[in-house]
Tab-separated table of C-alpha atoms and ligand atoms in Angstrom:
chain	number	residue	atom	x	y	z
A	1	MET	CA	116.746	93.010	57.360
A	2	THR	CA	116.687	95.144	60.517
A	3	ARG	CA	119.491	96.214	62.739
A	4	ILE	CA	117.080	96.994	65.603
A	5	LEU	CA	116.794	94.474	68.456
A	6	HIS	CA	113.041	94.531	68.349
A	7	ARG	CA	110.772	93.471	71.202
A	8	SER	CA	110.262	90.133	69.441
A	9	ILE	CA	113.127	89.091	67.157
A	10	HIS	CA	110.880	86.826	64.929
A	11	ALA	CA	107.856	89.004	64.587
A	12	LYS	CA	107.244	91.012	61.392
A	13	LEU	CA	106.156	94.524	62.198
A	14	PRO	CA	104.277	96.838	59.927
A	15	VAL	CA	105.959	100.259	59.482
A	16	ALA	CA	103.986	103.134	60.888
A	17	VAL	CA	104.140	106.106	58.545
A	18	ALA	CA	101.346	108.359	59.719
A	19	GLY	CA	98.869	109.126	62.462
A	20	ARG	CA	95.676	111.060	62.417
A	21	GLY	CA	93.037	111.212	65.097
A	22	ILE	CA	92.266	107.766	66.477
A	23	GLU	CA	94.031	106.063	63.563
A	24	LEU	CA	97.617	105.046	62.658
A	25	PHE	CA	98.620	104.102	59.073
A	26	ASP	CA	101.197	101.698	57.823
A	27	ALA	CA	103.476	101.842	54.752
A	28	ASP	CA	100.810	99.918	52.649
A	29	GLY	CA	98.282	102.557	53.528
A	30	LYS	CA	96.260	100.330	55.840
A	31	ALA	CA	94.584	102.037	58.723
A	32	TYR	CA	94.407	100.800	62.318
A	33	ILE	CA	92.006	102.202	65.020
A	34	ASP	CA	94.285	102.691	68.050
A	35	ALA	CA	91.937	101.291	70.629
A	36	SER	CA	94.669	100.847	73.226
A	37	GLY	CA	96.489	104.066	72.720
A	38	GLY	CA	99.568	101.745	72.220
A	39	ALA	CA	99.868	100.903	75.944
A	40	ALA	CA	97.370	103.475	77.160
A	41	VAL	CA	99.686	106.235	75.960
A	42	SER	CA	98.147	108.146	73.103
A	43	CYS	CA	95.245	109.807	75.098
A	44	LEU	CA	94.672	112.535	72.415
A	45	GLY	CA	95.124	110.169	69.502
A	46	HIS	CA	97.678	111.056	66.827
A	47	GLY	CA	98.664	114.315	65.066
A	48	HIS	CA	96.821	116.546	67.543
A	49	PRO	CA	97.197	120.075	65.988
A	50	ASP	CA	97.531	121.927	69.329
A	51	VAL	CA	100.205	119.728	70.666
A	52	ILE	CA	102.150	119.829	67.413
A	53	ALA	CA	101.945	123.614	67.510
A	54	ALA	CA	103.143	123.740	71.093
A	55	LEU	CA	106.145	121.490	70.192
A	56	HIS	CA	107.083	123.733	67.235
A	57	GLU	CA	107.045	126.763	69.308
A	58	GLN	CA	109.179	125.307	72.074
A	59	LEU	CA	111.665	124.008	69.483
A	60	ASP	CA	112.064	127.429	68.118
A	61	ARG	CA	112.725	128.822	71.662
A	62	VAL	CA	114.960	126.326	73.354
A	63	ALA	CA	115.074	122.542	72.879
A	64	TYR	CA	117.285	121.609	75.844
A	65	ALA	CA	118.909	123.245	78.825
A	66	HIS	CA	120.614	121.154	81.471
A	67	THR	CA	118.688	121.320	84.763
A	68	GLY	CA	121.979	121.611	86.700
A	69	PHE	CA	122.306	125.053	85.108
A	70	PHE	CA	118.838	126.282	84.254
A	71	THR	CA	115.161	125.929	84.732
A	72	THR	CA	112.713	126.754	81.903
A	73	GLU	CA	109.445	128.608	81.758
A	74	VAL	CA	107.686	125.561	80.173
A	75	ALA	CA	108.797	123.118	82.866
A	76	GLU	CA	107.726	125.605	85.631
A	77	LYS	CA	104.373	125.944	84.020
A	78	LEU	CA	103.908	122.286	83.734
A	79	ALA	CA	104.751	121.855	87.420
A	80	ASP	CA	102.219	124.575	88.459
A	81	ARG	CA	99.566	122.871	86.388
A	82	LEU	CA	100.194	119.451	87.795
A	83	VAL	CA	100.204	120.731	91.400
A	84	GLN	CA	97.035	122.824	90.827
A	85	ASP	CA	95.153	119.556	89.787
A	86	ALA	CA	97.086	117.183	92.188
A	87	PRO	CA	95.549	114.949	94.795
A	88	GLU	CA	95.408	116.726	98.155
A	89	GLY	CA	98.731	117.559	99.883
A	90	LEU	CA	101.041	116.997	96.919
A	91	ASP	CA	102.825	120.258	96.173
A	92	HIS	CA	105.945	119.600	94.199
A	93	VAL	CA	106.843	117.859	91.094
A	94	TYR	CA	109.984	115.860	89.883
A	95	LEU	CA	110.041	115.597	86.057
A	96	VAL	CA	111.671	112.690	84.414
A	97	SER	CA	111.437	110.731	81.058
A	98	GLY	CA	109.145	107.860	81.635
A	99	GLY	CA	107.291	105.591	84.033
A	100	SER	CA	110.128	103.422	85.083
A	101	GLU	CA	112.364	106.346	85.788
A	102	ALA	CA	109.565	107.975	87.854
A	103	ILE	CA	109.097	104.851	89.938
A	104	GLU	CA	112.881	104.698	90.628
A	105	ALA	CA	112.834	108.278	91.672
A	106	ALA	CA	109.822	107.770	93.932
A	107	LEU	CA	111.420	104.716	95.713
A	108	LYS	CA	114.582	106.728	96.306
A	109	MET	CA	112.634	109.786	97.496
A	110	ALA	CA	110.789	107.594	100.022
A	111	ARG	CA	113.994	106.113	101.387
A	112	GLN	CA	115.806	109.551	101.539
A	113	TYR	CA	112.708	111.018	103.351
A	114	PHE	CA	113.246	108.610	106.250
A	115	VAL	CA	117.006	109.155	106.267
A	116	GLU	CA	116.373	112.942	106.563
A	117	LYS	CA	113.875	112.245	109.320
A	118	GLY	CA	116.410	110.219	111.330
A	119	GLU	CA	114.742	106.892	110.599
A	120	PRO	CA	117.388	105.030	108.593
A	121	LYS	CA	116.324	101.675	109.772
A	122	ARG	CA	113.428	101.822	107.329
A	123	ARG	CA	114.321	99.668	104.300
A	124	HIS	CA	111.499	97.505	103.053
A	125	ILE	CA	109.304	98.065	100.117
A	126	ILE	CA	105.941	96.290	100.012
A	127	ALA	CA	104.031	95.961	96.731
A	128	ARG	CA	101.489	93.629	95.225
A	129	ARG	CA	101.572	90.437	93.098
A	130	GLN	CA	100.283	90.944	89.512
A	131	SER	CA	101.319	94.549	89.357
A	132	TYR	CA	103.663	96.272	86.891
A	133	HIS	CA	105.890	99.141	87.843
A	134	GLY	CA	108.401	99.150	85.024
A	135	ASN	CA	111.375	97.273	83.702
A	136	THR	CA	114.531	98.977	85.295
A	137	LEU	CA	115.803	96.966	88.167
A	138	GLY	CA	114.255	98.878	91.070
A	139	ALA	CA	110.862	99.092	89.337
A	140	LEU	CA	111.020	95.482	88.280
A	141	ALA	CA	111.762	94.443	91.949
A	142	ALA	CA	108.720	96.433	93.071
A	143	GLY	CA	106.499	94.879	90.358
A	144	GLY	CA	104.786	91.560	91.084
A	145	ASN	CA	104.797	89.788	87.809
A	146	GLU	CA	106.681	86.598	88.344
A	147	TRP	CA	107.419	85.810	84.775
A	148	ARG	CA	108.953	89.231	84.130
A	149	ARG	CA	111.077	89.054	87.303
A	150	ALA	CA	112.206	85.350	87.076
A	151	GLN	CA	115.487	85.542	85.084
A	152	PHE	CA	116.576	88.771	86.697
A	153	ALA	CA	115.809	87.786	90.267
A	154	PRO	CA	119.431	87.604	91.331
A	155	LEU	CA	119.843	91.328	90.514
A	156	LEU	CA	116.715	92.570	92.215
A	157	ILE	CA	116.590	94.382	95.479
A	158	GLU	CA	114.580	92.789	98.242
A	159	THR	CA	110.950	93.615	98.075
A	160	HIS	CA	107.817	92.063	99.558
A	161	HIS	CA	104.471	91.310	97.884
A	162	ILE	CA	100.861	90.783	99.082
A	163	ASP	CA	97.931	89.610	96.971
A	164	PRO	CA	96.335	92.149	94.761
A	165	CYS	CA	92.797	93.404	95.101
A	166	TYR	CA	91.205	91.391	92.403
A	167	ALA	CA	87.595	90.472	93.130
A	168	TYR	CA	86.952	88.212	90.136
A	169	ARG	CA	89.689	85.874	91.411
A	170	TYR	CA	89.885	86.425	95.118
A	171	GLN	CA	86.462	87.476	96.434
A	172	ARG	CA	84.937	84.621	98.339
A	173	HIS	CA	81.322	83.262	97.939
A	174	GLY	CA	79.038	85.138	100.206
A	175	GLU	CA	81.495	87.910	100.974
A	176	SER	CA	80.300	91.368	100.053
A	177	GLU	CA	82.476	93.726	97.930
A	178	GLU	CA	83.246	95.871	100.989
A	179	GLU	CA	84.098	92.858	103.236
A	180	TYR	CA	86.449	91.668	100.457
A	181	GLY	CA	88.059	95.138	100.063
A	182	LEU	CA	88.730	95.178	103.851
A	183	ARG	CA	90.181	91.735	103.925
A	184	ALA	CA	92.434	92.355	100.952
A	185	ALA	CA	93.720	95.620	102.537
A	186	ASN	CA	94.311	93.997	105.832
A	187	LEU	CA	96.927	91.765	104.127
A	188	LEU	CA	99.186	94.916	104.180
A	189	GLU	CA	98.887	95.215	107.966
A	190	GLU	CA	99.817	91.526	108.341
A	191	LYS	CA	102.868	91.917	106.212
A	192	LEU	CA	103.841	95.117	108.052
A	193	LEU	CA	103.668	93.290	111.365
A	194	GLU	CA	105.646	90.378	109.991
A	195	LEU	CA	108.443	92.627	108.710
A	196	GLY	CA	108.426	95.113	111.681
A	197	PRO	CA	106.459	98.227	110.783
A	198	ASP	CA	109.177	100.678	111.809
A	199	GLU	CA	111.446	99.016	109.143
A	200	VAL	CA	109.145	99.607	106.215
A	201	ILE	CA	109.539	102.584	103.820
A	202	ALA	CA	106.446	102.399	101.554
A	203	PHE	CA	103.598	100.412	100.035
A	204	VAL	CA	103.417	100.744	96.284
A	205	ALA	CA	100.289	100.000	94.253
A	206	GLU	CA	98.399	100.789	91.018
A	207	PRO	CA	94.923	102.063	91.897
A	208	VAL	CA	93.489	100.373	88.783
A	209	VAL	CA	95.880	97.566	87.701
A	210	GLY	CA	96.915	97.934	84.086
A	211	ALA	CA	98.916	95.708	81.847
A	212	THR	CA	99.479	92.627	84.083
A	213	ALA	CA	96.019	92.050	85.134
A	214	GLY	CA	93.653	93.953	82.640
A	215	ALA	CA	92.053	97.092	84.199
A	216	VAL	CA	91.263	95.621	87.623
A	217	PRO	CA	89.704	98.353	89.844
A	218	PRO	CA	89.910	98.011	93.603
A	219	ALA	CA	87.031	96.900	95.755
A	220	PRO	CA	85.086	99.633	97.656
A	221	GLY	CA	86.906	100.843	100.689
A	222	TYR	CA	90.114	98.996	99.887
A	223	PHE	CA	92.268	102.102	99.520
A	224	ARG	CA	90.767	103.907	102.451
A	225	ARG	CA	91.768	100.919	104.580
A	226	ILE	CA	95.261	100.978	103.039
A	227	ARG	CA	95.648	104.640	103.685
A	228	GLU	CA	94.546	103.977	107.351
A	229	ILE	CA	97.158	101.324	107.775
A	230	CYS	CA	100.005	103.440	106.176
A	231	ASP	CA	99.183	106.349	108.476
A	232	ARG	CA	98.988	104.221	111.537
A	233	TYR	CA	102.537	102.755	111.032
A	234	GLY	CA	104.100	105.916	109.407
A	235	VAL	CA	104.593	104.103	106.117
A	236	LEU	CA	104.475	106.116	102.825
A	237	LEU	CA	101.769	105.314	100.245
A	238	ILE	CA	103.136	105.402	96.707
A	239	LEU	CA	100.436	105.149	94.076
A	240	ASP	CA	101.535	104.167	90.578
A	241	GLU	CA	99.138	105.993	88.098
A	242	VAL	CA	101.484	105.683	85.115
A	243	MET	CA	98.671	103.800	83.137
A	244	CYS	CA	95.468	104.575	85.027
A	245	GLY	CA	96.168	108.319	85.746
A	246	MET	CA	95.791	111.562	83.893
A	247	GLY	CA	92.104	111.053	83.033
A	248	ARG	CA	92.067	107.569	81.763
A	249	THR	CA	89.583	106.381	84.269
A	250	GLY	CA	87.246	109.425	84.081
A	251	THR	CA	88.839	111.558	86.778
A	252	LEU	CA	92.370	113.070	86.470
A	253	TYR	CA	93.700	110.683	89.045
A	254	ALA	CA	92.257	107.201	89.525
A	255	CYS	CA	92.668	107.528	93.259
A	256	GLU	CA	90.129	110.428	93.450
A	257	GLN	CA	87.464	107.733	92.958
A	258	ASP	CA	88.685	105.829	96.047
A	259	SER	CA	88.812	109.044	98.192
A	260	VAL	CA	92.477	108.767	99.044
A	261	ALA	CA	95.524	110.862	98.482
A	262	PRO	CA	99.041	109.297	98.336
A	263	ASP	CA	102.252	110.636	99.718
A	264	LEU	CA	103.770	110.153	96.279
A	265	VAL	CA	101.970	109.611	92.930
A	266	VAL	CA	103.781	108.565	89.829
A	267	ILE	CA	102.476	109.427	86.311
A	268	ALA	CA	103.765	108.988	82.753
A	269	LYS	CA	102.010	107.484	79.791
A	270	GLY	CA	99.019	109.768	79.380
A	271	LEU	CA	100.957	112.701	80.732
A	272	GLY	CA	102.623	113.483	77.396
A	273	GLY	CA	100.190	111.335	75.343
A	274	GLY	CA	103.183	109.880	73.458
A	275	TYR	CA	104.079	113.227	71.923
A	276	GLN	CA	107.321	113.185	73.941
A	277	PRO	CA	108.704	110.700	76.506
A	278	ILE	CA	107.884	112.088	79.979
A	279	GLY	CA	107.077	110.960	83.522
A	280	ALA	CA	106.752	112.670	86.824
A	281	VAL	CA	106.579	112.138	90.617
A	282	LEU	CA	104.342	114.316	92.677
A	283	LEU	CA	105.395	114.539	96.240
A	284	ALA	CA	103.701	115.515	99.526
A	285	ALA	CA	104.561	118.751	101.269
A	286	LYS	CA	106.059	116.897	104.270
A	287	ILE	CA	108.540	115.041	101.943
A	288	PHE	CA	109.526	118.349	100.291
A	289	GLU	CA	109.924	119.941	103.678
A	290	ALA	CA	112.137	117.139	104.981
A	291	PHE	CA	114.461	117.644	102.079
A	292	ALA	CA	114.354	121.428	102.201
A	293	GLY	CA	114.978	121.497	105.956
A	294	GLY	CA	117.489	118.737	105.811
A	295	SER	CA	120.134	118.130	103.224
A	296	GLY	CA	118.695	120.666	100.731
A	297	PHE	CA	118.598	118.342	97.852
A	298	PHE	CA	117.309	115.073	96.579
A	299	GLN	CA	120.279	112.832	95.754
A	300	HIS	CA	119.240	111.813	92.246
A	301	GLY	CA	119.138	113.214	88.683
A	302	HIS	CA	119.163	112.443	84.980
A	303	THR	CA	120.470	114.141	81.998
A	304	TYR	CA	117.124	114.587	80.418
A	305	MET	CA	115.030	115.408	83.493
A	306	GLY	CA	112.688	118.438	83.039
A	307	HIS	CA	113.331	118.353	79.304
A	308	PRO	CA	111.670	121.406	77.726
A	309	MET	CA	110.318	119.545	74.705
A	310	ALA	CA	108.818	116.923	76.852
A	311	ALA	CA	107.316	119.549	79.199
A	312	ALA	CA	105.874	121.359	76.343
A	313	ALA	CA	104.141	118.296	75.075
A	314	ALA	CA	102.719	117.422	78.439
A	315	LEU	CA	101.615	120.866	79.123
A	316	ALA	CA	99.770	121.100	75.739
A	317	VAL	CA	98.152	117.683	76.299
A	318	GLN	CA	96.962	118.632	79.772
A	319	GLU	CA	95.631	121.919	78.573
A	320	VAL	CA	93.639	120.274	75.659
A	321	ILE	CA	92.062	117.747	78.215
A	322	ARG	CA	90.956	120.667	80.363
A	323	ARG	CA	89.808	123.075	77.521
A	324	ASP	CA	87.875	120.483	75.687
A	325	ASP	CA	86.381	119.023	78.834
A	326	LEU	CA	87.571	115.687	77.844
A	327	LEU	CA	86.983	114.053	81.275
A	328	ALA	CA	83.272	114.293	80.567
A	329	ASN	CA	83.745	112.515	77.228
A	330	ILE	CA	85.916	109.799	78.952
A	331	ARG	CA	83.007	109.130	81.331
A	332	ALA	CA	80.305	109.166	78.671
A	333	MET	CA	82.212	107.177	76.192
A	334	GLY	CA	83.555	104.862	78.892
A	335	ASP	CA	79.964	103.950	79.874
A	336	ARG	CA	79.213	103.255	76.223
A	337	LEU	CA	82.218	101.089	75.866
A	338	ASP	CA	81.233	99.025	79.014
A	339	GLU	CA	77.758	98.692	77.697
A	340	ARG	CA	78.792	97.611	74.208
A	341	LEU	CA	81.311	95.137	75.609
A	342	ARG	CA	78.596	93.688	77.780
A	343	GLN	CA	76.244	93.377	74.873
A	344	ARG	CA	78.810	91.667	72.644
A	345	PHE	CA	80.632	89.491	75.233
A	346	GLY	CA	78.372	89.294	78.221
A	347	ASN	CA	77.032	85.937	77.230
A	348	HIS	CA	80.181	84.695	75.513
A	349	HIS	CA	81.279	81.115	76.729
A	350	HIS	CA	84.840	82.185	77.165
A	351	VAL	CA	84.461	85.718	78.784
A	352	GLY	CA	84.742	85.545	82.491
A	353	ASP	CA	84.736	89.149	83.455
A	354	ILE	CA	84.298	92.609	81.996
A	355	ARG	CA	85.754	95.390	84.184
A	356	GLY	CA	87.435	98.789	84.449
A	357	ARG	CA	86.636	102.445	84.705
A	358	GLY	CA	86.235	105.212	82.163
A	359	LEU	CA	88.169	104.550	78.981
A	360	PHE	CA	90.112	101.865	80.667
A	361	ARG	CA	88.437	98.469	80.255
A	362	GLY	CA	89.542	94.755	80.599
A	363	VAL	CA	87.984	91.539	79.299
A	364	GLU	CA	89.186	88.402	81.003
A	365	LEU	CA	88.994	85.229	79.014
A	366	VAL	CA	88.400	81.805	80.419
A	367	ALA	CA	88.084	78.273	79.155
A	368	ASP	CA	85.150	77.604	81.517
A	369	ARG	CA	82.928	80.348	82.924
A	370	ALA	CA	81.657	78.196	85.854
A	371	THR	CA	85.149	77.182	87.230
A	372	LYS	CA	86.954	80.314	85.863
A	373	GLU	CA	89.599	77.804	84.530
A	374	PRO	CA	91.999	79.690	82.215
A	375	PHE	CA	93.118	78.443	78.794
A	376	ASP	CA	96.308	76.596	78.416
A	377	PRO	CA	99.020	79.198	78.116
A	378	LYS	CA	100.544	77.122	75.213
A	379	LEU	CA	97.644	78.158	73.096
A	380	LYS	CA	98.818	81.828	73.317
A	381	LEU	CA	95.258	82.852	72.993
A	382	ASN	CA	96.126	86.587	73.662
A	383	ALA	CA	98.690	86.613	70.807
A	384	ARG	CA	96.091	85.149	68.475
A	385	ILE	CA	93.674	87.828	69.400
A	386	LYS	CA	96.223	90.499	68.832
A	387	ARG	CA	97.013	89.110	65.352
A	388	GLU	CA	93.356	88.881	64.475
A	389	ALA	CA	92.708	92.390	65.569
A	390	MET	CA	95.678	93.790	63.683
A	391	ALA	CA	94.471	92.022	60.634
A	392	ARG	CA	91.106	93.838	60.992
A	393	GLY	CA	92.765	97.245	61.498
A	394	LEU	CA	92.371	97.320	65.324
A	395	MET	CA	94.971	97.829	67.982
A	396	VAL	CA	93.984	96.442	71.433
A	397	TYR	CA	96.387	95.235	74.149
A	398	PRO	CA	95.964	91.417	74.874
A	399	MET	CA	98.107	90.006	77.436
A	400	GLY	CA	98.736	86.617	79.131
A	401	GLY	CA	99.548	85.608	82.713
A	402	THR	CA	96.579	87.489	84.193
A	403	ILE	CA	96.311	85.196	87.172
A	404	ASP	CA	99.901	84.493	88.235
A	405	GLY	CA	102.255	85.780	85.472
A	406	VAL	CA	101.809	82.478	83.475
A	407	ARG	CA	98.068	81.437	83.391
A	408	GLY	CA	95.231	83.576	82.216
A	409	ASP	CA	94.447	85.865	79.307
A	410	HIS	CA	92.848	89.311	79.072
A	411	ILE	CA	92.297	92.129	76.504
A	412	LEU	CA	92.977	95.714	77.602
A	413	LEU	CA	91.184	98.567	75.871
A	414	ALA	CA	92.335	102.184	76.352
A	415	PRO	CA	91.160	104.299	73.390
A	416	PRO	CA	91.928	107.946	73.014
A	417	PHE	CA	89.941	110.488	74.993
A	418	ILE	CA	88.633	112.010	71.748
A	419	VAL	CA	86.604	108.955	70.693
A	420	GLU	CA	82.960	109.404	69.589
A	421	GLU	CA	80.064	106.998	69.851
A	422	ARG	CA	80.435	105.490	66.379
A	423	ASP	CA	84.130	104.820	67.117
A	424	ILE	CA	83.257	102.916	70.211
A	425	ASP	CA	80.715	100.765	68.267
A	426	GLU	CA	83.304	100.153	65.510
A	427	ILE	CA	85.983	99.152	68.058
A	428	VAL	CA	83.703	96.550	69.736
A	429	SER	CA	82.467	95.286	66.421
A	430	ARG	CA	86.056	94.645	65.104
A	431	LEU	CA	87.073	93.223	68.434
A	432	GLY	CA	84.148	90.826	68.436
A	433	GLU	CA	85.182	89.554	65.028
A	434	ALA	CA	88.745	89.186	66.100
A	435	VAL	CA	87.901	87.249	69.210
A	436	ASP	CA	85.586	84.945	67.239
A	437	ALA	CA	88.308	84.314	64.623
A	438	ALA	CA	90.854	83.647	67.322
A	439	PHE	CA	88.569	81.022	68.921
A	440	ALA	CA	87.662	79.526	65.561
A	441	ALA	CA	91.210	78.774	64.850
B	1	PLP	C1	104.099	101.315	81.697
B	1	PLP	C2	104.087	101.311	83.218
B	1	PLP	C3	105.334	101.589	83.872
B	1	PLP	C4	106.577	101.854	83.330
B	1	PLP	O1	106.651	102.951	82.450
B	1	PLP	P1	107.677	103.024	81.204
B	1	PLP	O2	107.505	104.341	80.611
B	1	PLP	O3	107.448	101.958	80.293
B	1	PLP	O4	109.028	102.863	81.887
B	1	PLP	C5	105.170	101.718	85.262
B	1	PLP	N1	103.973	101.434	85.878
B	1	PLP	C6	102.797	101.200	85.274
B	1	PLP	C7	101.545	100.969	85.945
B	1	PLP	C8	102.875	101.164	83.855
B	1	PLP	O5	101.713	100.738	83.169
C-alpha cells in the first residue's frame, strides 16, 4: 500500500535504503551498480564524503534565506565558480531548483532581453524534434517528443521544430559527416526565413541529445553553422546542457567540443549530482547588460531559488570534480566504455548504433541492422531490458520512441565520474546478459 502517486502506478519499486560509491542498496540488501546515475544525475556516485561534509557545514550555518531579502556566501561562491569555468562570454548566473525551472527561466530571459532592446515583435521559439527540455508547460512546449506532448498540446505555447542532427537516421548515403552537419544546420535558416527572422527569439538545442534519443552527438560543424545562422539573424542560442553538461561528455560543457559558445546555457542534473535539487542558467554579458541598463531586474523568481543547501551541494560537487581531475577520468573511462560496448555489441544482430561522448553513451536497438527497422513498440523491448538489468543489479536508462516518440529503442549509459576500469567491464558484462535475456524472452 502506497500513498504516493508514483511514476507508474502498477510497477513495484524496490526501496532504496543506502548508497555508497557507484552502488545503491535496497531494503533486501541487494546492490545495484548505478550505471546511469539515475538519469545522468549522480555524477559522483552516492555518499561522497566531501559533499556530505559540505552539506553538514552549510546546515549548521544557514539552511534557507529568501533571495528577496538576502544573498548568501555559498550561492555567491558557486556563481563565481560557474562563471570562471563557463563558455566564453557568459558572465552571470541564475540559480533555480532543477532543469525544467532553468529552461523556463532561460526562455523568459530571452524574451525579456528583446523587450528591453526594443524588439517586442520577437515571439517565436524554435527547437528540435526528438529533444527533451523538461515537463513544465514551457519546457514541454520547447521539447520535441511527440508522445510526451500529445495530451497536453492544447495547453502548450506555440513553438516550432526542425529535425535533429541525428546521423544514424538522417545522414544520406554518400554524404560526408560534414556535409550532413551543414545540411542539418541549414534547416534552422529555412525555418527562420519561413517565420520571419525578426520575429524569432531563440533556438534551443541539446548539444548531445540525452533521454529522448540516447546520447546522440552532433555532426562535425553542425553547431558552428547554427551559431553563424543565429548571429546573422540576431537570434539567441540557448543550449540545454541539463543532461550532457558539467563534465558528462569529458569537457565541462559539451559545446566546448563543438567550438561554440551559447548566449544562454542551462545546466542541472550533474550540477548538484543529486545531493540537492539544483539547476542554473548562465547568461551572456549582453543579456545581463540589457537588463541592468533597462528595467533593472528580471521579471521572474521562485521561493527556493539560490537555495543555500543546494548551492553548497553543487559547489562541493564541482570542487571535487576539479580537485580530483575527474574530467581526465571521464575521458579515459569513456573510451574504455565505448571500446567494451563495441566488443560486446558491435556484431550483435539487433544493435544498430553505438554512440556518445565521454561517460555518456547510447546503444540503439533495431530489429534489422540492414534496414534499421525498429522493433514493434508493443514488445516494450526497452522496459524488458530495464527489468532484466535491475534483476542483475544494474541500473541503465533504456527508453523507447527513439525515432519519433513512438518507434525505436535505445539504452542510455551515464555512470558516475569515479568509475574504474573493472567497474566499466562489470557494467558491460551485466548489460550484455540483460540484453541477451530480454531478447531470449
Ligand atoms: C532532465 C532534463 C531536463 C529537465 O530537468 P528536470 O530537473 O527533470 O526538470 C531538461 N533538459 C534536459 C536535456 C534533460 O535531460
